[in-house]
Coordinates of C-alpha atoms in Angstrom, one line a residue:
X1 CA -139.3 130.6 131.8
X2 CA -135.4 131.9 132.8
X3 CA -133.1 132.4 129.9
X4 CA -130.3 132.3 132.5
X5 CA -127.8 135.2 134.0
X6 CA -125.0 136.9 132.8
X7 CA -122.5 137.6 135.5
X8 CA -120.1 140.9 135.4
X9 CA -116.9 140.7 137.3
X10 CA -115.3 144.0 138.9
X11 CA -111.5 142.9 140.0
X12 CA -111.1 146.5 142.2
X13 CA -114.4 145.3 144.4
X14 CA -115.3 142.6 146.1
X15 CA -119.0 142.6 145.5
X16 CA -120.6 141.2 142.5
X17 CA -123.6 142.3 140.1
X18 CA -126.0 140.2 138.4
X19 CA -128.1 141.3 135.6
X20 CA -130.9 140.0 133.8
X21 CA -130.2 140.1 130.0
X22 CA -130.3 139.1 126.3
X23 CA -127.3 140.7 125.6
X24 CA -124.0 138.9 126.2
X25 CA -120.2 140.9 126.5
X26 CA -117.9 139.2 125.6
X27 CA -115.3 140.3 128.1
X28 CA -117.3 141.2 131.0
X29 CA -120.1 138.6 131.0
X30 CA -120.7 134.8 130.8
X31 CA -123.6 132.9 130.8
X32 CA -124.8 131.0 133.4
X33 CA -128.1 128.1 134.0
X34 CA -130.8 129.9 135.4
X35 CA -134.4 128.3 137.2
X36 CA -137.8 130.1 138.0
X37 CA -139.4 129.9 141.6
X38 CA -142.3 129.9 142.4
X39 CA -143.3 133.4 142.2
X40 CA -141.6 133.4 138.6
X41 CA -138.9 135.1 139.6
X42 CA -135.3 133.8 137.5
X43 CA -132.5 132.5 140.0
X44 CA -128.8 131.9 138.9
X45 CA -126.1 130.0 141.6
X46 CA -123.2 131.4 140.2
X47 CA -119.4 129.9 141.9
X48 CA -116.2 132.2 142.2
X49 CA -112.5 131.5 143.0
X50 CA -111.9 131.9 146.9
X51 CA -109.9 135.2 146.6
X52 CA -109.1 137.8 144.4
X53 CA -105.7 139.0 142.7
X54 CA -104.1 141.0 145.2
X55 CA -102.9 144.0 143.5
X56 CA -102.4 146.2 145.9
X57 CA -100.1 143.9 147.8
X58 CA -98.3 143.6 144.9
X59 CA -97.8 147.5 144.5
X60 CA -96.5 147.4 148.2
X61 CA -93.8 144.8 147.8
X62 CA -92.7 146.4 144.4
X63 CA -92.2 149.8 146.3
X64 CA -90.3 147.7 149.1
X65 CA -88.1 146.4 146.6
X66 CA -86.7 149.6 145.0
X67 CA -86.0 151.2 148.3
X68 CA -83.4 147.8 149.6
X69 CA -82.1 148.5 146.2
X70 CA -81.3 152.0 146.2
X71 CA -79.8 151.4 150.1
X72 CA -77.6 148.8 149.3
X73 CA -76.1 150.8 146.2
X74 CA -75.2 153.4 148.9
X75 CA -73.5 150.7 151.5
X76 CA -72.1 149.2 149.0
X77 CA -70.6 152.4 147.9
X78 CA -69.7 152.9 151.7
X79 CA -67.6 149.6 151.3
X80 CA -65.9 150.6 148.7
X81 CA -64.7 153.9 150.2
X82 CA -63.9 152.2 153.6
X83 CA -61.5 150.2 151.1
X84 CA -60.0 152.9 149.8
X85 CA -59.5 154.8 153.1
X86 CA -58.0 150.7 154.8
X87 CA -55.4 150.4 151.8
X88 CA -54.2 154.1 152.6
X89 CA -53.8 153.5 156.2
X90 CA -52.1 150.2 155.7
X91 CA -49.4 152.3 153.5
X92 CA -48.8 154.8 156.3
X93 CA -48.5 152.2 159.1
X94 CA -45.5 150.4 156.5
X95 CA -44.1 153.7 156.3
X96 CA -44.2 154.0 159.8
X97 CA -43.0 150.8 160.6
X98 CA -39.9 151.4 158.7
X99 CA -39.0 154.8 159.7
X100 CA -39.0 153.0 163.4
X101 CA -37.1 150.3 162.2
X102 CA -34.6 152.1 160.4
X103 CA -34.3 154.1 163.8
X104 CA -34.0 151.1 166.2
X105 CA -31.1 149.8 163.6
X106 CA -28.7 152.2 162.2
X107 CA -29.2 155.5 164.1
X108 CA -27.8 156.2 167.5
X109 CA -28.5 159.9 168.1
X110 CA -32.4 160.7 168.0
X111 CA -33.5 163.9 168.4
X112 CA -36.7 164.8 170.1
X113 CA -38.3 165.7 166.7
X114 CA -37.9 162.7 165.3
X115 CA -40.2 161.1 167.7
X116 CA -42.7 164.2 167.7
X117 CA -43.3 163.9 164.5
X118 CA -43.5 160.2 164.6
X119 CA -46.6 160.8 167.6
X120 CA -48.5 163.3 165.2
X121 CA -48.8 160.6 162.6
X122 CA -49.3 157.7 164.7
X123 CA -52.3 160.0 166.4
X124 CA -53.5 161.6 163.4
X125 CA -53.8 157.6 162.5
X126 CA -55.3 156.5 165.6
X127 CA -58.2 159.6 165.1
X128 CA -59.0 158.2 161.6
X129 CA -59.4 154.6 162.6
X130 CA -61.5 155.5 165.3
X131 CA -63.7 157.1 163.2
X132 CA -63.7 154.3 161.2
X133 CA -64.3 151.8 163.8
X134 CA -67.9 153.7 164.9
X135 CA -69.0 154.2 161.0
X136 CA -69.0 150.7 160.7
X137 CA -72.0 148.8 161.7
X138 CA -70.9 145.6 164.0
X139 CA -66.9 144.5 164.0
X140 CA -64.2 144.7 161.5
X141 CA -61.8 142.0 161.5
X142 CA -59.1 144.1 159.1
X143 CA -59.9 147.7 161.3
X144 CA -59.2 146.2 164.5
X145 CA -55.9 144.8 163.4
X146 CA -54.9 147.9 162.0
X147 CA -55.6 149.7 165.6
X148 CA -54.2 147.1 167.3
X149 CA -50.9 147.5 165.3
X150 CA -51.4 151.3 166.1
X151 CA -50.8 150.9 169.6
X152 CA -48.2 149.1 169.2
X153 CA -46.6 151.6 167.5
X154 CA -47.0 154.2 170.1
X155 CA -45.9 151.5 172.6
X156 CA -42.8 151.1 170.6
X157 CA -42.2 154.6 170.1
X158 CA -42.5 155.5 173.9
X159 CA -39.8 153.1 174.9
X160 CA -37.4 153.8 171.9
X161 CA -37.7 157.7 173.0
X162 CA -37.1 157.0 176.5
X163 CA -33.5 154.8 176.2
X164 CA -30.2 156.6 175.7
X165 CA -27.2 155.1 173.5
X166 CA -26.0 153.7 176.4
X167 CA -28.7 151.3 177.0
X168 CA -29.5 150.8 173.2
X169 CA -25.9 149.6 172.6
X170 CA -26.1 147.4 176.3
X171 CA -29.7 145.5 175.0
X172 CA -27.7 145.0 171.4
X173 CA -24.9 143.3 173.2
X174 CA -27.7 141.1 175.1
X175 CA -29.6 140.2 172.3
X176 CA -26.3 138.9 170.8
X177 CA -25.4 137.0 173.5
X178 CA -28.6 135.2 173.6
X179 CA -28.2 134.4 170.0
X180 CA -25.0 132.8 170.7
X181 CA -25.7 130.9 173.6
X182 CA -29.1 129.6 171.9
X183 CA -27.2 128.8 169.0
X184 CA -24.5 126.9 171.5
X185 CA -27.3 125.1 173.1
X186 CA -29.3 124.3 169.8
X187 CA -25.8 122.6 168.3
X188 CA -24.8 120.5 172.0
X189 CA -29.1 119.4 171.4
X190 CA -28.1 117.8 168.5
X191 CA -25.2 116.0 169.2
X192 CA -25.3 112.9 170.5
X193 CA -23.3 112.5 174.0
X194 CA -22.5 109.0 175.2
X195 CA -22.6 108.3 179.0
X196 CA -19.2 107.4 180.8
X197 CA -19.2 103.8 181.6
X198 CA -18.2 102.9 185.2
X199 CA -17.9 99.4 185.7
X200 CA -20.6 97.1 188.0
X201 CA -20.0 97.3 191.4
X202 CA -17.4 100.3 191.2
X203 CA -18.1 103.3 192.8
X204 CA -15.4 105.4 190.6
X205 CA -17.2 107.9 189.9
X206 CA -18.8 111.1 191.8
X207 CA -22.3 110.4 192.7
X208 CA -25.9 110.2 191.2
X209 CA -26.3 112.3 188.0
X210 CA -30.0 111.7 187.0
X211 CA -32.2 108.7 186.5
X212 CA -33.7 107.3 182.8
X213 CA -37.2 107.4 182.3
X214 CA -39.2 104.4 184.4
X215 CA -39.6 101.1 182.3
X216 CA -42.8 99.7 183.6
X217 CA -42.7 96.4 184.5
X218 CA -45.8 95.1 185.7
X219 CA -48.2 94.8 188.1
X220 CA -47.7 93.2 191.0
X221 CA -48.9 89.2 190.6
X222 CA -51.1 89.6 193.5
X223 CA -53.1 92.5 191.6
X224 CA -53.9 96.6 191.9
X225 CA -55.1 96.3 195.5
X226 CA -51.9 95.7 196.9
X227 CA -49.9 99.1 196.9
X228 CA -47.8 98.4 198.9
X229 CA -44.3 96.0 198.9
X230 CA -40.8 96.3 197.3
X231 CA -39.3 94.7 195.1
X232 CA -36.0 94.2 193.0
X233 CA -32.8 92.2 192.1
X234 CA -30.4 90.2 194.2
X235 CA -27.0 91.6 194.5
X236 CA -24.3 89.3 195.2
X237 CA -20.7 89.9 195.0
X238 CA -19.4 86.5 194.8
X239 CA -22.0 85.9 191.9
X240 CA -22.8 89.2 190.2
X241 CA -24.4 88.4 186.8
X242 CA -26.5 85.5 188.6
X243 CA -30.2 86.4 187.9
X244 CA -32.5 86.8 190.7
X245 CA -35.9 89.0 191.6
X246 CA -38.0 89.2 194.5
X247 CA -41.2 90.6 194.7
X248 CA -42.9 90.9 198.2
X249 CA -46.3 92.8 198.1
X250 CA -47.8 93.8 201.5
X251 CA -51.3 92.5 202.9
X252 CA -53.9 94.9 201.8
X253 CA -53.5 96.0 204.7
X254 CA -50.6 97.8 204.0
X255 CA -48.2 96.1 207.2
X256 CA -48.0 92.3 207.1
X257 CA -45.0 91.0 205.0
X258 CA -46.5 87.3 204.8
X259 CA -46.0 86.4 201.1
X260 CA -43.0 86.5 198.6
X261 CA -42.3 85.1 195.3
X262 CA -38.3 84.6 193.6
X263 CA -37.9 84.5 189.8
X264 CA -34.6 82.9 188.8
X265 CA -34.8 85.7 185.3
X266 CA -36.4 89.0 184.3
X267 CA -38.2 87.2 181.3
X268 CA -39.7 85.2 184.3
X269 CA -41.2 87.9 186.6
X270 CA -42.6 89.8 182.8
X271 CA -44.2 86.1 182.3
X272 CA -45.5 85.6 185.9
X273 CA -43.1 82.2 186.0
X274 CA -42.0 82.0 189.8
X275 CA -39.0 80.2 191.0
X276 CA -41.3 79.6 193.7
X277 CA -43.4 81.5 195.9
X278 CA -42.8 81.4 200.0
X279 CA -44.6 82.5 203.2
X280 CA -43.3 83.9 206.5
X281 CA -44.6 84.9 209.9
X282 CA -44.5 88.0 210.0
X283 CA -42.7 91.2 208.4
X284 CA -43.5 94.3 208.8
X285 CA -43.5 97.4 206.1
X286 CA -41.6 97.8 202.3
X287 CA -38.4 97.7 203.9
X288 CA -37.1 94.7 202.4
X289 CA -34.1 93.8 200.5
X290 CA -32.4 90.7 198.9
X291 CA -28.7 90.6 199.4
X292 CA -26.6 87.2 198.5
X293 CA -29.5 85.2 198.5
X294 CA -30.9 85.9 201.8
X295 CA -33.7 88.4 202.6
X296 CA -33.8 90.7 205.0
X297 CA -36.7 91.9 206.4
X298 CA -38.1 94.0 209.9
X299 CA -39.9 91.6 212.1
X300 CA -43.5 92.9 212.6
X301 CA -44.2 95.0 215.8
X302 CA -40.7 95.0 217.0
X303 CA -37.5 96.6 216.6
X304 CA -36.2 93.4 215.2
X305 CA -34.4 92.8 211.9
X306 CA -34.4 88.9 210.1
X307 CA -32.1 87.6 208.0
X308 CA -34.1 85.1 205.7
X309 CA -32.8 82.3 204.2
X310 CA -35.0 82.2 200.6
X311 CA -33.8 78.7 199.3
X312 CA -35.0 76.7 202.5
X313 CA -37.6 79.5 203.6
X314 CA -36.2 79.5 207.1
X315 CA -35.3 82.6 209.5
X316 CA -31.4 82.0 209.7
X317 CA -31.0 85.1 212.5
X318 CA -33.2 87.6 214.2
X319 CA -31.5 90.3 216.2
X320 CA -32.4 93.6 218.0
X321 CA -31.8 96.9 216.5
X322 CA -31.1 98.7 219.6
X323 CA -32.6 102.4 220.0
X324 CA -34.5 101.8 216.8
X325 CA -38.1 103.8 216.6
X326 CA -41.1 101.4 215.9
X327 CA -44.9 100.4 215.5
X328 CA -45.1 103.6 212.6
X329 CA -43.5 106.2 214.6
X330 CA -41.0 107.6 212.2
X331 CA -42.2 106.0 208.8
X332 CA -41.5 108.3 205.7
X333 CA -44.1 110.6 204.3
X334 CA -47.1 108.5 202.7
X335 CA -46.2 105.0 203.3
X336 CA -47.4 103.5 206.8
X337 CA -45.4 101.1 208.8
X338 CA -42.0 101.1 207.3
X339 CA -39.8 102.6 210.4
X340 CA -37.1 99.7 209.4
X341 CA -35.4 100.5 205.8
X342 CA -33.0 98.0 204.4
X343 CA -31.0 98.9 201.6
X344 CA -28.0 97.5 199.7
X345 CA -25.1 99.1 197.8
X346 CA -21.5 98.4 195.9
X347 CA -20.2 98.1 200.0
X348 CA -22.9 95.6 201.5
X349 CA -25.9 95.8 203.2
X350 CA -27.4 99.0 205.4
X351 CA -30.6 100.0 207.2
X352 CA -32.3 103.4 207.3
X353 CA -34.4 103.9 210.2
X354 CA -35.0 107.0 213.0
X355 CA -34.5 107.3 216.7
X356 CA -36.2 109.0 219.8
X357 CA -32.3 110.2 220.8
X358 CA -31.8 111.9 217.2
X359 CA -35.7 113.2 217.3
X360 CA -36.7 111.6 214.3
X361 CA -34.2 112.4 211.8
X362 CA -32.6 109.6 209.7
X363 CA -30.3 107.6 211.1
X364 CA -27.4 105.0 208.9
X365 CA -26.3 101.9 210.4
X366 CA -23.5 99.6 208.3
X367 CA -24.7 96.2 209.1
X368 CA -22.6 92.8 209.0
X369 CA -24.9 90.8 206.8
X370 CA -23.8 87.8 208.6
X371 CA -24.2 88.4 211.9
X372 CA -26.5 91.6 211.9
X373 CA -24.5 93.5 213.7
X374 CA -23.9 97.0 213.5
X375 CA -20.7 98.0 212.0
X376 CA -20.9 102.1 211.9
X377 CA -23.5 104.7 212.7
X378 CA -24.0 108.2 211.2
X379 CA -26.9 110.4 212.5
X380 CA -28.6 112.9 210.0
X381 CA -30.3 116.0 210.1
X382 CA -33.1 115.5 207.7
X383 CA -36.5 114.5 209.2
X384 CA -37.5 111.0 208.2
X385 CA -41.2 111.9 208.0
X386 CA -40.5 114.2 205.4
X387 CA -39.0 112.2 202.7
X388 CA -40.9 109.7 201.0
X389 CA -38.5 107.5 200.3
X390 CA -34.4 106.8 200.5
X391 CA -31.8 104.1 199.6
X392 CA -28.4 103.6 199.2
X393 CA -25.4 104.5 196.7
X394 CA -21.9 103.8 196.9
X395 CA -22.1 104.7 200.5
X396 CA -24.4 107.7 200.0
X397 CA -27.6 108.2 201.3
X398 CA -29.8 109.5 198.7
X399 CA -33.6 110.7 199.8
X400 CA -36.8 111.5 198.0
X401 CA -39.7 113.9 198.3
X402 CA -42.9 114.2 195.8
X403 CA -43.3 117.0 193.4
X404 CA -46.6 116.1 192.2
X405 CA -48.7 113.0 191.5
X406 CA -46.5 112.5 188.7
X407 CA -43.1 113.5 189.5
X408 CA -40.4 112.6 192.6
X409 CA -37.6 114.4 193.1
X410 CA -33.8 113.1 194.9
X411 CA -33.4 116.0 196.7
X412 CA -31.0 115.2 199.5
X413 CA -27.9 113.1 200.2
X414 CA -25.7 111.9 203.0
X415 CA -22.0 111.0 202.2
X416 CA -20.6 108.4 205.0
X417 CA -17.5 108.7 203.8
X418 CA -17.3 112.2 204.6
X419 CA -20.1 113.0 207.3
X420 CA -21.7 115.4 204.3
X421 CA -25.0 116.3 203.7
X422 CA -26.1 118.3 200.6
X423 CA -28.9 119.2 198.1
X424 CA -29.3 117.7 195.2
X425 CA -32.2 117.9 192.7
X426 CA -32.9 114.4 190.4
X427 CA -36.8 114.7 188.7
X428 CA -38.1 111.4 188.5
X429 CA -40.9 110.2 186.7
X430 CA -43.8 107.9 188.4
X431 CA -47.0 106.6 187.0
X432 CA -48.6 107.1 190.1
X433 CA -48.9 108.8 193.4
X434 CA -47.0 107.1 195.9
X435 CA -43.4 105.5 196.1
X436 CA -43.6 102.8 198.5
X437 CA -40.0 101.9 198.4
X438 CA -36.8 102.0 196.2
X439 CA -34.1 99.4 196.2
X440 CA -30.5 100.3 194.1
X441 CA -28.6 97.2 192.7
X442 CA -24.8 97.9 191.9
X443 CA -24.9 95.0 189.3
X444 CA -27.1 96.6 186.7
X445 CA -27.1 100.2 188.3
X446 CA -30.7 100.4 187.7
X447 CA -33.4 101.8 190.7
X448 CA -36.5 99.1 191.2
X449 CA -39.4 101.1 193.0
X450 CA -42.4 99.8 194.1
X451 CA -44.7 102.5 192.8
X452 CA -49.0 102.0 194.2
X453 CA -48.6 98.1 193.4
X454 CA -46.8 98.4 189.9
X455 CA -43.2 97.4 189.4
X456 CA -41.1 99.8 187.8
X457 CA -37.5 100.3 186.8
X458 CA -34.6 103.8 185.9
X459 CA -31.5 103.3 184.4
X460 CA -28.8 105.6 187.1
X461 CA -26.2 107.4 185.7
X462 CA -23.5 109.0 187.0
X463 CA -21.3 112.0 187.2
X464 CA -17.5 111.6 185.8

């Protein structure tokens, strides 16, 4: 017969004892079922908790935790010393600061101890923030800006001992004279200047001033893939304020003239409402122009020019433009096929083109726009491959070269008037990389430019 076990529990060690008794402890014992084998011996299945309290761990982190705090009681006293040490630097470098300042403003004659003893405090500064820079673990935001101000100090110093009075009073007089002239050109940015007005068709004033910001029309109607064409409005003397636009985008190949469309108002072209829309057989290049009605137009592979009638769509004339370069020889810079330029001004109609005789350079022909012939030549000296573009101004040649992707600049003229040729310098905007041609009407005094297949427009004005 088993009366059962009573189980005592040591928590320092692991292993258990079990002893047979009628006594019970209250404490250390409890009493568990019991059952006899078969050799009378009592047997007790006793179940304990996985693991034990770990006391020793315990201990450890206890130990662990009184050591972080007594070392973060000293950094943070560190802190507050570093603190103490900042706020007394600061001071000095005000001090310093001001001693400079007051030098730089109201004294004339330094004397070499004046800056020696400013060099022993700005070093005996420099020392103590370099200490300070390697006691501190990692970076300090407010210790590098205080040794960054340091060396500007010394910088400072350095260049105020090495001027005289002579060049002290010379850099006042300069700094005053920039005041005033920023102050001049702050006071002209804010008024507002109104443009002289020179009437249509007048050409009383002295030239090409600068060009408005492009007005974007549109895209050519037959769409992005044709770069290339000219386009612009009508000029005719007889009927100045009569409305009319022509738009003549190239083939894709970038050659054939075959297609052109009129509007009879601006409104019109925005609204894609055609007078009507014509085809010819063949032009060549973006050299066209539309002058009292007719356009004219460089027959393709020839050194032939066409005056185009656009209200019956017939050829009216066709004549040769003797010594005249062809078939892409001298076109400008970036645009294919355009040897043949015609342009119109406040005078009539003109073409730009090049010669073998005058090796390439620009050459000006006054044209009789009824009979095509040539009224006056001038030869240039600028090189029609290296212009991108030209047209014509109150009998001066005006020629463009690109800046960037984004820009164009007017950068040279010929007067025919005079037999001059100059520089001139005229940024215009573009939206993208290549001008393909640029027509002037003396009606509205505005630029039309054919610019990568979209249509786009500058306001010109002009020097008094």
């Amino acid at each position: 017969m088993c009366f059962g076990c009573k189980l005592w529990q040591d928590y320092e060690l692991p292993a258990l004892t079990f002893q047979y008794t009628l006594h019970i402890a209250p404490m250390l014992f409890a009493n568990v079922s019991g059952s006899v084998d078969d050799e009378g011996t009592c047997q007790c299945s006793v179940y304990l908790p996985d693991t034990t309290f770990p006391v020793q761990n315990a201990e450890q982190l206890e130990i662990i935790a009184a050591t972080l705090t007594k070392k973060f009681e000293i950094e943070l006293s560190q802190v507050r010393e570093y603190s103490k040490k900042i706020e007394l630097y600061q001071q000095q470098i005000l001090n310093l600061t001001i001693r400079v300042q007051h030098m730089e403003k109201n004294s004339i004659s330094y004397t070499e101890l004046d800056f020696q003893l400013l060099k022993v405090e700005i070093n005996d500064l420099e020392r103590l923030v370099t200490q300070l820079k390697f006691s501190l673990v990692g970076s300090n935001v407010i210790v590098e800006q205080i040794y960054l101000e340091i060396t500007n100090l010394t910088i400072l110093v350095n260049e105020l001992e090495s001027l005289d009075k002579n060049n002290i009073l010379a850099i006042r007089r300069q700094i005053v004279d920039l005041q005033k002239r920023l102050k001049e050109c702050e006071e002209g940015t804010n008024k507002t200047t109104v443009p002289p007005y020179f009437p249509p068709g007048s050409c009383i004033h002295r030239g090409l001033l600068n060009v408005s910001q492009p007005y974007i029309a549109k895209l050519n109607w037959r769409g992005f893939s044709y770069k290339y064409g000219s386009w612009g409005r009508d000029y005719s003397p007889s009927d100045p304020e009569n409305e009319v636009y022509w738009v003549a985008p190239l083939n894709t190949d970038g050659r054939y003239l075959e297609y052109y469309r009129i509007y009879s108002s601006f409104d019109d072209l925005l609204l894609f409402k055609p007078m009507y829309e014509r085809r010819i057989t063949y032009g060549e290049g973006s050299g066209a122009a539309l002058y009292n009605n007719y356009l004219y137009y460089h027959a393709y592979n020839s050194r032939y020019i066409v005056k185009h009638d656009i209200r019956k769509n017939t050829m009216v004339l066709r004549k040769e433009l003797l010594n005249a370069a062809y078939g892409n020889r001298f076109s400008y810079a970036g645009v294919s096929w355009q040897d043949i330029d015609f342009a119109v001004d406040e005078s009539g109609l003109w073409v730009i083109y090049s010669t073998e005789n005058n090796m390439g350079n620009i050459v000006i022909s006054k044209l009789n726009d009824t009979t095509l012939d040539v009224l006056n030549t001038w030869q240039t000296r600028q090189y029609k491959p290296s212009v991108s573009n030209a047209f014509m101004l109150c009998g001066i040649l005006y020629a463009t070269r690109p800046v960037n992707t984004r820009k164009e600049e007017i950068f040279y003229m010929y007067d025919t008037s005079t037999g001059q040729e100059g520089s001139i310098s005229v940024i215009m905007d573009k939206k993208l990389d290549t001008i393909q041609s640029i027509d002037y009407n003396p009606t509205d005094q505005r630029l039309y430019v054919y610019n990568d297949g979209y249509l786009l427009r500058y306001d010109v004005a002009f020097q008094s």
